[in-house]
Amino acid sequence: MKYRYNETLPADFAALAQKCGARIPLKSAHEAIRNSLFTVGIFEAEQLVAFGRICGDGVLYYLVCDIMVAEEFRERHLEENLLRELGDYLREHRRRESRVMIRTDRAYAEVCRKHGFKYVDEDYEVIMKG
């Protein structure tokens, strides 16, 4: 397995998202990758099998998002490795007054807790769509 930092191609990102059940148009994938602060891609034989990224303003707010692992690689617990790499970036770049949030599938909730994330309110979630 090979780790690539800030080198994931938008086409690979969109293809992995589709494997994981999300549809991201290629144009949106380009913009998302370009506007990310940091990305981590894990590759097996030049195929993207796991991905995560950090968005935000780079000062006060950081959002860990798009944590995804291809189904056939889930038993390897690559989400743990992604969160470790993303956490290293945050420890190096965030400030004391920074806020870090994570947006991911509930399937990854336990590993997120292991990395210090917690629900703001487990019974109440604000979801807005415009």
Coordinates of C-alpha atoms in Angstrom, one line a residue:
M1 CA 0.0 0.0 0.0
K2 CA 1.2 3.4 -0.9
Y3 CA 0.1 6.7 0.8
R4 CA -0.2 9.8 -1.3
Y5 CA -0.6 13.3 0.2
N6 CA -2.3 16.0 -1.8
E7 CA -1.8 13.9 -5.0
T8 CA -5.2 12.1 -5.4
L9 CA -6.6 12.7 -8.9
P10 CA -10.2 13.9 -9.0
A11 CA -11.2 10.9 -11.3
D12 CA -9.9 8.5 -8.7
F13 CA -11.8 10.3 -5.9
A14 CA -15.0 10.2 -7.9
A15 CA -14.6 6.5 -8.8
L16 CA -14.0 5.5 -5.2
A17 CA -17.0 7.6 -4.1
Q18 CA -19.1 5.8 -6.5
K19 CA -17.8 2.4 -5.2
C20 CA -18.8 3.6 -1.7
G21 CA -22.3 4.6 -2.8
A22 CA -21.9 8.3 -3.5
R23 CA -22.2 10.0 -6.8
I24 CA -19.7 12.9 -7.3
P25 CA -19.6 14.5 -10.8
L26 CA -16.1 14.8 -12.1
K27 CA -16.3 18.6 -12.2
S28 CA -17.3 18.7 -8.6
A29 CA -14.5 16.2 -7.7
H30 CA -12.0 18.6 -9.4
E31 CA -13.2 21.6 -7.4
A32 CA -13.4 19.6 -4.1
I33 CA -9.8 18.3 -4.5
R34 CA -8.5 21.8 -5.5
N35 CA -10.2 23.5 -2.5
S36 CA -9.1 20.9 0.1
L37 CA -6.4 21.9 2.6
F38 CA -5.1 18.3 2.8
T39 CA -5.9 15.0 1.2
V40 CA -4.8 11.4 1.9
G41 CA -5.1 8.6 -0.6
I42 CA -4.2 5.0 0.0
F43 CA -3.4 3.1 -3.1
E44 CA -3.1 -0.6 -3.8
A45 CA -1.5 -1.4 -7.2
E46 CA -2.2 2.2 -8.4
Q47 CA -5.9 1.9 -7.5
L48 CA -7.3 4.3 -4.9
V49 CA -8.8 2.1 -2.1
A50 CA -9.2 4.6 0.7
F51 CA -9.4 8.4 0.9
G52 CA -10.0 11.3 3.4
R53 CA -9.6 15.0 3.3
I54 CA -9.6 18.2 5.3
C55 CA -11.4 21.3 4.2
G56 CA -11.8 24.7 6.0
D57 CA -10.2 28.1 6.3
G58 CA -6.9 26.7 7.6
V59 CA -7.1 28.9 10.7
L60 CA -10.3 28.7 12.8
Y61 CA -12.2 25.9 11.2
Y62 CA -11.3 22.5 9.8
L63 CA -13.7 19.8 8.5
V64 CA -12.5 16.2 8.2
C65 CA -14.7 14.7 5.5
D66 CA -15.0 12.1 2.7
I67 CA -13.6 9.3 4.7
M68 CA -14.2 6.3 2.5
V69 CA -12.7 2.8 2.1
A70 CA -13.5 0.4 -0.8
E71 CA -15.6 -2.5 0.4
E72 CA -13.0 -5.1 -0.4
F73 CA -10.4 -3.3 1.8
R74 CA -12.6 -2.6 4.9
E75 CA -11.3 -5.6 6.9
R76 CA -7.9 -3.9 6.8
H77 CA -9.3 -1.0 8.9
L78 CA -7.8 1.7 6.6
E79 CA -10.1 4.3 8.1
E80 CA -7.9 4.1 11.2
N81 CA -4.9 4.9 9.1
L82 CA -6.7 7.8 7.3
L83 CA -7.7 9.4 10.6
R84 CA -4.2 9.0 12.0
E85 CA -2.7 10.8 8.9
L86 CA -5.4 13.5 9.0
G87 CA -4.8 13.9 12.7
D88 CA -1.1 14.4 12.2
Y89 CA -1.9 17.2 9.8
L90 CA -4.2 18.9 12.3
R91 CA -1.8 18.6 15.2
E92 CA 0.8 20.4 13.0
H93 CA -1.4 23.1 11.6
R94 CA -4.3 23.9 13.9
R95 CA -4.2 26.7 16.5
R96 CA -5.4 26.6 20.0
E97 CA -8.6 28.5 19.0
S98 CA -9.3 26.3 16.0
R99 CA -12.4 24.1 15.8
V100 CA -12.2 20.7 14.2
M101 CA -15.4 18.9 13.0
I102 CA -15.8 15.6 11.3
R103 CA -18.5 14.6 8.8
T104 CA -18.6 10.9 8.0
D105 CA -20.8 7.9 7.9
R106 CA -22.0 6.4 11.2
A107 CA -20.1 3.2 10.3
Y108 CA -16.9 5.1 11.2
A109 CA -18.3 6.6 14.5
E110 CA -16.3 4.2 16.7
V111 CA -12.9 4.9 15.0
C112 CA -13.7 8.6 15.1
R113 CA -14.2 8.4 18.9
K114 CA -10.9 6.6 19.2
H115 CA -9.3 9.7 17.6
G116 CA -10.9 12.1 20.0
F117 CA -14.1 13.1 18.2
K118 CA -17.4 13.1 20.0
Y119 CA -21.0 13.9 19.2
V120 CA -21.9 17.4 20.1
D121 CA -25.4 16.1 21.0
E122 CA -26.1 12.4 20.3
D123 CA -29.8 12.9 20.2
Y124 CA -30.0 16.0 18.0
E125 CA -28.5 16.5 14.6
V126 CA -29.0 19.6 12.4
I127 CA -29.1 18.8 8.7
M128 CA -29.9 21.6 6.4
K129 CA -30.4 21.3 2.6
G130 CA -30.7 24.2 0.3

